[in-house]
PDB file of C-alpha atoms and ligand atoms in Angstrom:
ATOM      1  CA  UNK Y  39     164.127  74.091-120.509  1.00  0.00           C
ATOM      2  CA  UNK Y  40     164.470  74.691-124.216  1.00  0.00           C
ATOM      3  CA  UNK Y  41     166.010  77.871-125.464  1.00  0.00           C
ATOM      4  CA  UNK Y  42     165.677  79.637-128.775  1.00  0.00           C
ATOM      5  CA  UNK Y  43     169.050  78.170-129.753  1.00  0.00           C
ATOM      6  CA  UNK Y  44     168.394  74.504-129.037  1.00  0.00           C
ATOM      7  CA  UNK Y  45     164.821  74.092-130.177  1.00  0.00           C
ATOM      8  CA  UNK Y  46     163.745  73.246-133.666  1.00  0.00           C
ATOM      9  CA  UNK Y  47     160.244  74.043-134.800  1.00  0.00           C
ATOM     10  CA  UNK Y  48     157.722  76.131-132.897  1.00  0.00           C
ATOM     11  CA  UNK Y  49     157.188  76.212-129.162  1.00  0.00           C
ATOM     12  CA  UNK Y  50     153.860  74.479-128.621  1.00  0.00           C
ATOM     13  CA  UNK Y  51     152.246  75.672-125.409  1.00  0.00           C
ATOM     14  CA  UNK Y  52     149.316  73.715-123.989  1.00  0.00           C
ATOM     15  CA  UNK Y  53     147.156  75.719-121.583  1.00  0.00           C
ATOM     16  CA  UNK Y  54     145.368  73.078-119.560  1.00  0.00           C
ATOM     17  CA  UNK Y  55     143.403  72.543-116.376  1.00  0.00           C
ATOM     18  CA  UNK Y  56     140.420  70.227-116.321  1.00  0.00           C
ATOM     19  CA  UNK Y  57     138.538  72.691-114.167  1.00  0.00           C
ATOM     20  CA  UNK Y  58     136.309  75.011-116.192  1.00  0.00           C
ATOM     21  CA  UNK Y  59     136.342  78.767-115.731  1.00  0.00           C
ATOM     22  CA  UNK Y  60     139.976  79.129-114.663  1.00  0.00           C
ATOM     23  CA  UNK Y  61     140.810  81.394-117.649  1.00  0.00           C
ATOM     24  CA  UNK Y  62     142.389  78.863-120.027  1.00  0.00           C
ATOM     25  CA  UNK Y  63     140.712  80.453-123.035  1.00  0.00           C
ATOM     26  CA  UNK Y  64     141.358  84.008-121.828  1.00  0.00           C
ATOM     27  CA  UNK Y  65     145.015  83.099-121.303  1.00  0.00           C
ATOM     28  CA  UNK Y  66     145.429  81.556-124.766  1.00  0.00           C
ATOM     29  CA  UNK Y  67     143.799  84.532-126.490  1.00  0.00           C
ATOM     30  CA  UNK Y  68     145.681  87.132-124.435  1.00  0.00           C
ATOM     31  CA  UNK Y  69     149.124  85.536-124.608  1.00  0.00           C
ATOM     32  CA  UNK Y  70     148.651  84.804-128.303  1.00  0.00           C
ATOM     33  CA  UNK Y  71     147.722  88.380-129.162  1.00  0.00           C
ATOM     34  CA  UNK Y  72     150.518  89.738-126.945  1.00  0.00           C
ATOM     35  CA  UNK Y  73     153.054  87.523-128.727  1.00  0.00           C
ATOM     36  CA  UNK Y  74     151.726  88.522-132.143  1.00  0.00           C
ATOM     37  CA  UNK Y  75     152.069  92.174-131.126  1.00  0.00           C
ATOM     38  CA  UNK Y  76     155.748  91.378-130.489  1.00  0.00           C
ATOM     39  CA  UNK Y  77     156.097  90.189-134.072  1.00  0.00           C
ATOM     40  CA  UNK Y  78     155.778  86.450-133.427  1.00  0.00           C
ATOM     41  CA  UNK Y  79     153.918  84.212-135.853  1.00  0.00           C
ATOM     42  CA  UNK Y  80     151.239  82.656-133.664  1.00  0.00           C
ATOM     43  CA  UNK Y  81     148.673  79.911-134.228  1.00  0.00           C
ATOM     44  CA  UNK Y  82     145.921  79.378-131.654  1.00  0.00           C
ATOM     45  CA  UNK Y  83     144.200  75.991-131.609  1.00  0.00           C
ATOM     46  CA  UNK Y  84     140.715  75.707-130.095  1.00  0.00           C
ATOM     47  CA  UNK Y  85     140.381  72.184-128.684  1.00  0.00           C
ATOM     48  CA  UNK Y  86     137.164  72.851-126.752  1.00  0.00           C
ATOM     49  CA  UNK Y  87     133.828  71.797-128.340  1.00  0.00           C
ATOM     50  CA  UNK Y  88     132.311  74.853-126.636  1.00  0.00           C
ATOM     51  CA  UNK Y  89     134.394  76.929-129.065  1.00  0.00           C
ATOM     52  CA  UNK Y  90     134.823  79.871-126.653  1.00  0.00           C
ATOM     53  CA  UNK Y  91     138.199  80.779-128.126  1.00  0.00           C
ATOM     54  CA  UNK Y  92     136.738  80.717-131.634  1.00  0.00           C
ATOM     55  CA  UNK Y  93     133.847  82.984-130.536  1.00  0.00           C
ATOM     56  CA  UNK Y  94     136.122  85.311-128.622  1.00  0.00           C
ATOM     57  CA  UNK Y  95     138.165  85.945-131.770  1.00  0.00           C
ATOM     58  CA  UNK Y  96     135.050  87.044-133.623  1.00  0.00           C
ATOM     59  CA  UNK Y  97     134.478  83.829-135.559  1.00  0.00           C
ATOM     60  CA  UNK Y  98     131.042  82.182-135.692  1.00  0.00           C
ATOM     61  CA  UNK Y  99     131.576  78.399-135.471  1.00  0.00           C
ATOM     62  CA  UNK Y 100     128.312  77.769-137.331  1.00  0.00           C
ATOM     63  CA  UNK Y 101     129.673  79.438-140.446  1.00  0.00           C
ATOM     64  CA  UNK Y 102     132.794  77.320-140.680  1.00  0.00           C
ATOM     65  CA  UNK Y 103     133.450  74.883-143.470  1.00  0.00           C
ATOM     66  CA  UNK Y 104     136.413  73.283-141.759  1.00  0.00           C
ATOM     67  CA  UNK Y 105     137.509  73.112-138.148  1.00  0.00           C
ATOM     68  CA  UNK Y 106     139.944  71.279-135.898  1.00  0.00           C
ATOM     69  CA  UNK Y 107     137.495  68.381-135.981  1.00  0.00           C
ATOM     70  CA  UNK Y 108     138.136  67.836-139.685  1.00  0.00           C
ATOM     71  CA  UNK Y 109     141.872  67.895-139.067  1.00  0.00           C
ATOM     72  CA  UNK Y 110     141.720  65.352-136.239  1.00  0.00           C
ATOM     73  CA  UNK Y 111     139.257  62.825-137.623  1.00  0.00           C
ATOM     74  CA  UNK Y 112     138.544  63.892-141.225  1.00  0.00           C
ATOM     75  CA  UNK Y 113     141.981  64.042-142.794  1.00  0.00           C
ATOM     76  CA  UNK Y 114     141.800  67.756-143.689  1.00  0.00           C
ATOM     77  CA  UNK Y 115     145.032  69.705-143.753  1.00  0.00           C
ATOM     78  CA  UNK Y 116     145.747  72.273-141.052  1.00  0.00           C
ATOM     79  CA  UNK Y 117     146.409  74.937-143.693  1.00  0.00           C
ATOM     80  CA  UNK Y 118     142.936  74.493-145.167  1.00  0.00           C
ATOM     81  CA  UNK Y 119     141.217  74.885-141.781  1.00  0.00           C
ATOM     82  CA  UNK Y 120     143.242  77.810-140.402  1.00  0.00           C
ATOM     83  CA  UNK Y 121     141.679  81.281-140.337  1.00  0.00           C
ATOM     84  CA  UNK Y 122     143.390  84.659-140.142  1.00  0.00           C
ATOM     85  CA  UNK Y 123     141.768  86.774-137.405  1.00  0.00           C
ATOM     86  CA  UNK Y 124     141.553  90.530-136.848  1.00  0.00           C
ATOM     87  CA  UNK Y 125     144.002  90.106-133.975  1.00  0.00           C
ATOM     88  CA  UNK Y 126     147.004  89.154-136.113  1.00  0.00           C
ATOM     89  CA  UNK Y 127     146.908  85.587-134.814  1.00  0.00           C
ATOM     90  CA  UNK Y 128     145.901  82.581-136.855  1.00  0.00           C
ATOM     91  CA  UNK Y 129     143.183  80.291-135.523  1.00  0.00           C
ATOM     92  CA  UNK Y 130     142.451  76.622-135.970  1.00  0.00           C
ATOM     93  CA  UNK Y 131     138.814  76.921-134.911  1.00  0.00           C
ATOM     94  CA  UNK Y 132     136.481  74.564-133.105  1.00  0.00           C
ATOM     95  CA  UNK Y 133     132.799  73.758-133.392  1.00  0.00           C
ATOM     96  CA  UNK Y 134     130.351  71.783-131.283  1.00  0.00           C
ATOM     97  CA  UNK Y 135     130.938  68.852-133.655  1.00  0.00           C
ATOM     98  CA  UNK Y 136     134.219  68.320-131.862  1.00  0.00           C
ATOM     99  CA  UNK Y 137     132.247  66.763-129.005  1.00  0.00           C
ATOM    100  CA  UNK Y 138     131.206  63.828-131.172  1.00  0.00           C
ATOM    101  CA  UNK Y 139     134.556  63.737-132.876  1.00  0.00           C
ATOM    102  CA  UNK Y 140     136.147  63.225-129.480  1.00  0.00           C
ATOM    103  CA  UNK Y 141     134.326  59.897-129.194  1.00  0.00           C
ATOM    104  CA  UNK Y 142     135.398  58.917-132.700  1.00  0.00           C
ATOM    105  CA  UNK Y 143     138.954  59.974-131.967  1.00  0.00           C
ATOM    106  CA  UNK Y 144     139.022  57.919-128.774  1.00  0.00           C
ATOM    107  CA  UNK Y 145     138.724  54.717-130.787  1.00  0.00           C
ATOM    108  CA  UNK Y 146     141.156  55.683-133.554  1.00  0.00           C
ATOM    109  CA  UNK Y 147     144.686  54.428-133.957  1.00  0.00           C
ATOM    110  CA  UNK Y 148     147.220  57.039-132.919  1.00  0.00           C
ATOM    111  CA  UNK Y 149     144.581  59.119-131.155  1.00  0.00           C
ATOM    112  CA  UNK Y 150     147.060  60.899-128.863  1.00  0.00           C
ATOM    113  CA  UNK Y 151     149.457  61.528-131.755  1.00  0.00           C
ATOM    114  CA  UNK Y 152     147.053  62.913-134.340  1.00  0.00           C
ATOM    115  CA  UNK Y 153     147.272  66.543-133.273  1.00  0.00           C
ATOM    116  CA  UNK Y 154     151.078  66.440-133.001  1.00  0.00           C
ATOM    117  CA  UNK Y 155     151.412  64.891-136.453  1.00  0.00           C
ATOM    118  CA  UNK Y 156     148.916  67.356-137.967  1.00  0.00           C
ATOM    119  CA  UNK Y 157     150.735  70.364-136.519  1.00  0.00           C
ATOM    120  CA  UNK Y 158     153.971  69.201-138.150  1.00  0.00           C
ATOM    121  CA  UNK Y 159     152.380  70.378-141.417  1.00  0.00           C
ATOM    122  CA  UNK Y 160     152.693  73.982-140.241  1.00  0.00           C
ATOM    123  CA  UNK Y 161     155.855  73.715-138.136  1.00  0.00           C
ATOM    124  CA  UNK Y 162     157.703  76.133-140.416  1.00  0.00           C
ATOM    125  CA  UNK Y 163     154.912  78.710-140.408  1.00  0.00           C
ATOM    126  CA  UNK Y 164     154.786  79.593-136.710  1.00  0.00           C
ATOM    127  CA  UNK Y 165     157.011  80.574-133.817  1.00  0.00           C
ATOM    128  CA  UNK Y 166     154.340  79.687-131.258  1.00  0.00           C
ATOM    129  CA  UNK Y 167     151.349  77.372-131.280  1.00  0.00           C
ATOM    130  CA  UNK Y 168     149.015  77.774-128.292  1.00  0.00           C
ATOM    131  CA  UNK Y 169     146.574  74.987-127.465  1.00  0.00           C
ATOM    132  CA  UNK Y 170     143.344  75.867-125.631  1.00  0.00           C
ATOM    133  CA  UNK Y 171     142.306  72.649-123.876  1.00  0.00           C
ATOM    134  CA  UNK Y 172     138.768  71.586-122.927  1.00  0.00           C
ATOM    135  CA  UNK Y 173     137.764  71.293-119.250  1.00  0.00           C
ATOM    136  CA  UNK Y 174     138.442  67.565-119.018  1.00  0.00           C
ATOM    137  CA  UNK Y 175     141.321  65.096-118.981  1.00  0.00           C
ATOM    138  CA  UNK Y 176     140.007  63.178-121.994  1.00  0.00           C
ATOM    139  CA  UNK Y 177     141.617  62.326-125.280  1.00  0.00           C
ATOM    140  CA  UNK Y 178     141.703  65.941-126.532  1.00  0.00           C
ATOM    141  CA  UNK Y 179     143.760  67.074-123.555  1.00  0.00           C
ATOM    142  CA  UNK Y 180     145.984  63.997-123.905  1.00  0.00           C
ATOM    143  CA  UNK Y 181     146.467  64.888-127.580  1.00  0.00           C
ATOM    144  CA  UNK Y 182     147.341  68.468-126.630  1.00  0.00           C
ATOM    145  CA  UNK Y 183     149.880  67.368-124.023  1.00  0.00           C
ATOM    146  CA  UNK Y 184     151.387  64.984-126.557  1.00  0.00           C
ATOM    147  CA  UNK Y 185     151.743  67.744-129.156  1.00  0.00           C
ATOM    148  CA  UNK Y 186     153.074  70.287-126.660  1.00  0.00           C
ATOM    149  CA  UNK Y 187     156.610  71.280-125.844  1.00  0.00           C
ATOM    150  CA  UNK Y 188     155.365  73.131-122.744  1.00  0.00           C
ATOM    151  CA  UNK Y 189     152.446  73.182-120.323  1.00  0.00           C
ATOM    152  CA  UNK Y 190     151.049  76.197-118.508  1.00  0.00           C
ATOM    153  CA  UNK Y 191     148.393  75.623-115.829  1.00  0.00           C
ATOM    154  CA  UNK Y 192     146.059  78.567-115.153  1.00  0.00           C
ATOM    155  CA  UNK Y 193     144.767  78.465-111.609  1.00  0.00           C
ATOM    156  CA  UNK Y 194     142.210  80.402-109.640  1.00  0.00           C
ATOM    157  CA  UNK Y 195     143.352  80.513-106.072  1.00  0.00           C
ATOM    158  CA  UNK Y 196     140.221  79.266-104.369  1.00  0.00           C
ATOM    159  CA  UNK Y 197     139.942  76.767-101.556  1.00  0.00           C
ATOM    160  CA  UNK Y 198     139.383  73.751-103.780  1.00  0.00           C
ATOM    161  CA  UNK Y 199     141.658  74.833-106.606  1.00  0.00           C
ATOM    162  CA  UNK Y 200     144.235  72.189-105.713  1.00  0.00           C
ATOM    163  CA  UNK Y 201     141.929  69.227-106.126  1.00  0.00           C
ATOM    164  CA  UNK Y 202     142.427  68.981-109.852  1.00  0.00           C
ATOM    165  CA  UNK Y 203     146.121  69.784-109.953  1.00  0.00           C
ATOM    166  CA  UNK Y 204     147.245  66.376-108.678  1.00  0.00           C
ATOM    167  CA  UNK Y 205     145.139  64.600-111.298  1.00  0.00           C
ATOM    168  CA  UNK Y 206     146.452  66.864-114.042  1.00  0.00           C
ATOM    169  CA  UNK Y 207     150.029  66.125-112.966  1.00  0.00           C
ATOM    170  CA  UNK Y 208     149.250  62.380-112.964  1.00  0.00           C
ATOM    171  CA  UNK Y 209     148.164  62.807-116.584  1.00  0.00           C
ATOM    172  CA  UNK Y 210     151.382  64.702-117.318  1.00  0.00           C
ATOM    173  CA  UNK Y 211     153.315  61.823-115.795  1.00  0.00           C
ATOM    174  CA  UNK Y 212     151.525  59.347-118.081  1.00  0.00           C
ATOM    175  CA  UNK Y 213     152.056  61.536-121.125  1.00  0.00           C
ATOM    176  CA  UNK Y 214     155.766  61.734-120.356  1.00  0.00           C
ATOM    177  CA  UNK Y 215     155.918  57.950-119.919  1.00  0.00           C
ATOM    178  CA  UNK Y 216     154.050  56.998-123.062  1.00  0.00           C
ATOM    179  CA  UNK Y 217     153.788  59.756-125.650  1.00  0.00           C
ATOM    180  CA  UNK Y 218     155.923  62.828-124.939  1.00  0.00           C
ATOM    181  CA  UNK Y 219     158.968  62.361-122.686  1.00  0.00           C
ATOM    182  CA  UNK Y 220     160.155  65.950-123.204  1.00  0.00           C
ATOM    183  CA  UNK Y 221     156.995  67.743-122.055  1.00  0.00           C
ATOM    184  CA  UNK Y 222     158.120  70.676-119.917  1.00  0.00           C
ATOM    185  CA  UNK Y 223     155.844  72.030-117.202  1.00  0.00           C
ATOM    186  CA  UNK Y 224     156.367  75.788-117.015  1.00  0.00           C
ATOM    187  CA  UNK Y 225     154.202  76.116-113.920  1.00  0.00           C
ATOM    188  CA  UNK Y 226     150.980  77.640-112.684  1.00  0.00           C
ATOM    189  CA  UNK Y 227     149.674  81.042-113.716  1.00  0.00           C
ATOM    190  CA  UNK Y 228     147.433  82.594-111.059  1.00  0.00           C
ATOM    191  CA  UNK Y 229     144.400  84.093-112.835  1.00  0.00           C
ATOM    192  CA  UNK Y 230     141.636  86.341-111.539  1.00  0.00           C
ATOM    193  CA  UNK Y 231     144.074  86.855-108.689  1.00  0.00           C
ATOM    194  CA  UNK Y 232     143.308  89.123-105.771  1.00  0.00           C
ATOM    195  CA  UNK Y 233     146.635  89.457-103.983  1.00  0.00           C
ATOM    196  CA  UNK Y 234     145.047  91.589-101.278  1.00  0.00           C
ATOM    197  CA  UNK Y 235     143.421  88.528 -99.756  1.00  0.00           C
ATOM    198  CA  UNK Y 236     145.573  86.360 -97.524  1.00  0.00           C
ATOM    199  CA  UNK Y 237     143.446  83.482 -98.669  1.00  0.00           C
ATOM    200  CA  UNK Y 238     144.520  83.675-102.314  1.00  0.00           C
ATOM    201  CA  UNK Y 239     148.177  83.875-101.330  1.00  0.00           C
ATOM    202  CA  UNK Y 240     147.822  80.926 -98.954  1.00  0.00           C
ATOM    203  CA  UNK Y 241     146.144  78.726-101.566  1.00  0.00           C
ATOM    204  CA  UNK Y 242     148.817  79.569-104.116  1.00  0.00           C
ATOM    205  CA  UNK Y 243     151.587  78.771-101.655  1.00  0.00           C
ATOM    206  CA  UNK Y 244     149.995  75.483-100.625  1.00  0.00           C
ATOM    207  CA  UNK Y 245     149.606  74.325-104.221  1.00  0.00           C
ATOM    208  CA  UNK Y 246     153.078  75.258-105.374  1.00  0.00           C
ATOM    209  CA  UNK Y 247     154.669  73.632-102.320  1.00  0.00           C
ATOM    210  CA  UNK Y 248     152.578  70.461-102.484  1.00  0.00           C
ATOM    211  CA  UNK Y 249     153.279  69.879-106.150  1.00  0.00           C
ATOM    212  CA  UNK Y 250     156.682  71.572-106.485  1.00  0.00           C
ATOM    213  CA  UNK Y 251     155.411  73.827-109.274  1.00  0.00           C
ATOM    214  CA  UNK Y 252     156.822  77.164-110.364  1.00  0.00           C
ATOM    215  CA  UNK Y 253     154.579  80.214-110.200  1.00  0.00           C
ATOM    216  CA  UNK Y 254     154.641  82.298-113.363  1.00  0.00           C
ATOM    217  CA  UNK Y 255     154.808  86.031-112.634  1.00  0.00           C
ATOM    218  CA  UNK Y 256     153.061  88.349-112.630  1.00  0.00           C
ATOM    219  CA  UNK Y 257     149.695  86.967-111.511  1.00  0.00           C
ATOM    220  CA  UNK Y 258     146.768  88.084-113.682  1.00  0.00           C
ATOM    221  CA  UNK Y 259     144.564  90.421-111.634  1.00  0.00           C
ATOM    222  CA  UNK Y 260     140.840  89.857-111.226  1.00  0.00           C
ATOM    223  CA  UNK Y 261     139.009  92.411-113.352  1.00  0.00           C
ATOM    224  CA  UNK Y 262     135.676  92.589-115.168  1.00  0.00           C
ATOM    225  CA  UNK Y 263     137.448  93.779-118.310  1.00  0.00           C
ATOM    226  CA  UNK Y 264     138.108  90.157-119.230  1.00  0.00           C
ATOM    227  CA  UNK Y 265     134.454  89.272-119.172  1.00  0.00           C
ATOM    228  CA  UNK Y 266     133.621  92.213-121.423  1.00  0.00           C
ATOM    229  CA  UNK Y 267     136.187  91.818-124.201  1.00  0.00           C
ATOM    230  CA  UNK Y 268     134.980  88.551-125.836  1.00  0.00           C
ATOM    231  CA  UNK Y 269     131.530  90.040-126.338  1.00  0.00           C
ATOM    232  CA  UNK Y 270     133.097  92.309-128.959  1.00  0.00           C
ATOM    233  CA  UNK Y 271     135.026  89.433-130.493  1.00  0.00           C
ATOM    234  CA  UNK Y 272     138.206  91.250-129.542  1.00  0.00           C
ATOM    235  CA  UNK Y 273     140.898  90.566-126.997  1.00  0.00           C
ATOM    236  CA  UNK Y 274     141.485  92.808-123.984  1.00  0.00           C
ATOM    237  CA  UNK Y 275     144.929  93.378-125.496  1.00  0.00           C
ATOM    238  CA  UNK Y 276     143.140  95.442-128.160  1.00  0.00           C
ATOM    239  CA  UNK Y 277     140.100  96.851-126.359  1.00  0.00           C
ATOM    240  CA  UNK Y 278     141.974  97.922-123.228  1.00  0.00           C
ATOM    241  CA  UNK Y 279     145.617  97.693-124.201  1.00  0.00           C
ATOM    242  CA  UNK Y 280     146.942  99.598-121.188  1.00  0.00           C
ATOM    243  CA  UNK Y 281     144.646  98.019-118.626  1.00  0.00           C
ATOM    244  CA  UNK Y 282     146.534  96.251-115.826  1.00  0.00           C
ATOM    245  CA  UNK Y 283     145.086  92.918-116.936  1.00  0.00           C
ATOM    246  CA  UNK Y 284     146.453  93.416-120.443  1.00  0.00           C
ATOM    247  CA  UNK Y 285     149.797  94.581-119.067  1.00  0.00           C
ATOM    248  CA  UNK Y 286     150.065  91.477-116.879  1.00  0.00           C
ATOM    249  CA  UNK Y 287     149.480  89.141-119.818  1.00  0.00           C
ATOM    250  CA  UNK Y 288     151.971  91.104-121.904  1.00  0.00           C
ATOM    251  CA  UNK Y 289     154.585  90.672-119.178  1.00  0.00           C
ATOM    252  CA  UNK Y 290     153.914  86.922-118.989  1.00  0.00           C
ATOM    253  CA  UNK Y 291     154.167  86.707-122.795  1.00  0.00           C
ATOM    254  CA  UNK Y 292     157.501  88.527-122.738  1.00  0.00           C
ATOM    255  CA  UNK Y 293     158.826  86.083-120.156  1.00  0.00           C
ATOM    256  CA  UNK Y 294     157.786  83.157-122.313  1.00  0.00           C
ATOM    257  CA  UNK Y 295     159.455  84.756-125.328  1.00  0.00           C
ATOM    258  CA  UNK Y 296     162.805  84.984-123.592  1.00  0.00           C
ATOM    259  CA  UNK Y 297     162.576  81.288-122.814  1.00  0.00           C
ATOM    260  CA  UNK Y 298     161.235  80.805-119.294  1.00  0.00           C
TER     261      UNK Y 298
HETATM  262  P1  ADP L 597     138.185  78.505-119.150  1.00  0.00           P
HETATM  263  O1  ADP L 597     138.635  78.538-120.567  1.00  0.00           O
HETATM  264  O2  ADP L 597     139.222  77.949-118.226  1.00  0.00           O
HETATM  265  O3  ADP L 597     136.853  77.828-118.962  1.00  0.00           O
HETATM  266  P2  ADP L 597     137.659  81.339-119.521  1.00  0.00           P
HETATM  267  O4  ADP L 597     138.897  81.916-120.104  1.00  0.00           O
HETATM  268  O5  ADP L 597     136.550  81.064-120.454  1.00  0.00           O
HETATM  269  O6  ADP L 597     137.999  80.030-118.669  1.00  0.00           O
HETATM  270  O7  ADP L 597     137.203  82.314-118.356  1.00  0.00           O
HETATM  271  C1  ADP L 597     136.057  82.043-117.573  1.00  0.00           C
HETATM  272  C2  ADP L 597     135.385  83.335-117.191  1.00  0.00           C
HETATM  273  O8  ADP L 597     136.243  84.101-116.340  1.00  0.00           O
HETATM  274  C3  ADP L 597     135.086  84.205-118.394  1.00  0.00           C
HETATM  275  O9  ADP L 597     133.852  84.837-118.215  1.00  0.00           O
HETATM  276  C4  ADP L 597     136.220  85.215-118.381  1.00  0.00           C
HETATM  277  O10 ADP L 597     135.840  86.427-118.991  1.00  0.00           O
HETATM  278  C5  ADP L 597     136.464  85.387-116.897  1.00  0.00           C
HETATM  279  N1  ADP L 597     137.836  85.794-116.594  1.00  0.00           N
HETATM  280  C6  ADP L 597     138.972  85.351-117.170  1.00  0.00           C
HETATM  281  N2  ADP L 597     140.045  85.967-116.634  1.00  0.00           N
HETATM  282  C7  ADP L 597     139.594  86.815-115.701  1.00  0.00           C
HETATM  283  C8  ADP L 597     140.213  87.748-114.811  1.00  0.00           C
HETATM  284  N3  ADP L 597     141.536  87.916-114.767  1.00  0.00           N
HETATM  285  N4  ADP L 597     139.396  88.466-113.984  1.00  0.00           N
HETATM  286  C9  ADP L 597     138.065  88.290-114.021  1.00  0.00           C
HETATM  287  N5  ADP L 597     137.421  87.462-114.832  1.00  0.00           N
HETATM  288  C10 ADP L 597     138.165  86.709-115.669  1.00  0.00           C
HETATM  289 MG1   MG L 598     137.852  77.583-122.230  1.00  0.00          MG
END
């Protein structure tokens, strides 16, 4: 693993899992705000055409002049498209137009490399860049894994949670072979975790043993607070700063900051 001493440029953390609803977006927003509250310069990149991250930070995608779409397929600069949010993080926002752009991107030269190359424009501006991936293993996720130094896999510990993990790790294997040999897999982050159930613990154990993945501690507890916060366009780290869900994300962020 990289350390603060050996790396150059920002840590670029992809949060990916092709399953929807596993808390990718919640994790990106919460870790990003927690890191910013620790004084880090943080850029969040919304790579999902559904634009949930953009919405959850209080930005209306319909009002945007520029978005990540224009950076990936339109030649706009990252600086021109980045917004400063109320949460002290910067945001490269998404819009629904990214769905069509994904098709365009898929036939473009250097499609997997375009995000990585674009983010080099702002390498000196940030300590951390967090990439919120869409719920698929398409070209946007491949681009994210190519741009990333690290991968974190949020996981809800349900019976079928493991089905996607093997496929995701196959993609990681391909990315390492063809576009990003140094991609480091941090591990899985249990989200909406109910440690009181034997079932959740058993699923987590089975997945980490089958795929030899680390488990990032602490698990993020299941709580309705997470569903409420985005409605205000604010993160739980602001609306319920001392809630156990916020505390868990802050602890995970602190572990990442010391170089896990
Ligand atoms: P994804 O980006 O993987 O699709 P989201 O972050 O959008 O997932 O989360 C999906 C839903 O689960 C949202 O309604 C969110 O508020 C909710 N959620 C996220 N984390 C938790 C949690 N720890 N406990 C309960 N609900 C959660
Ligand atoms: Mg999402």
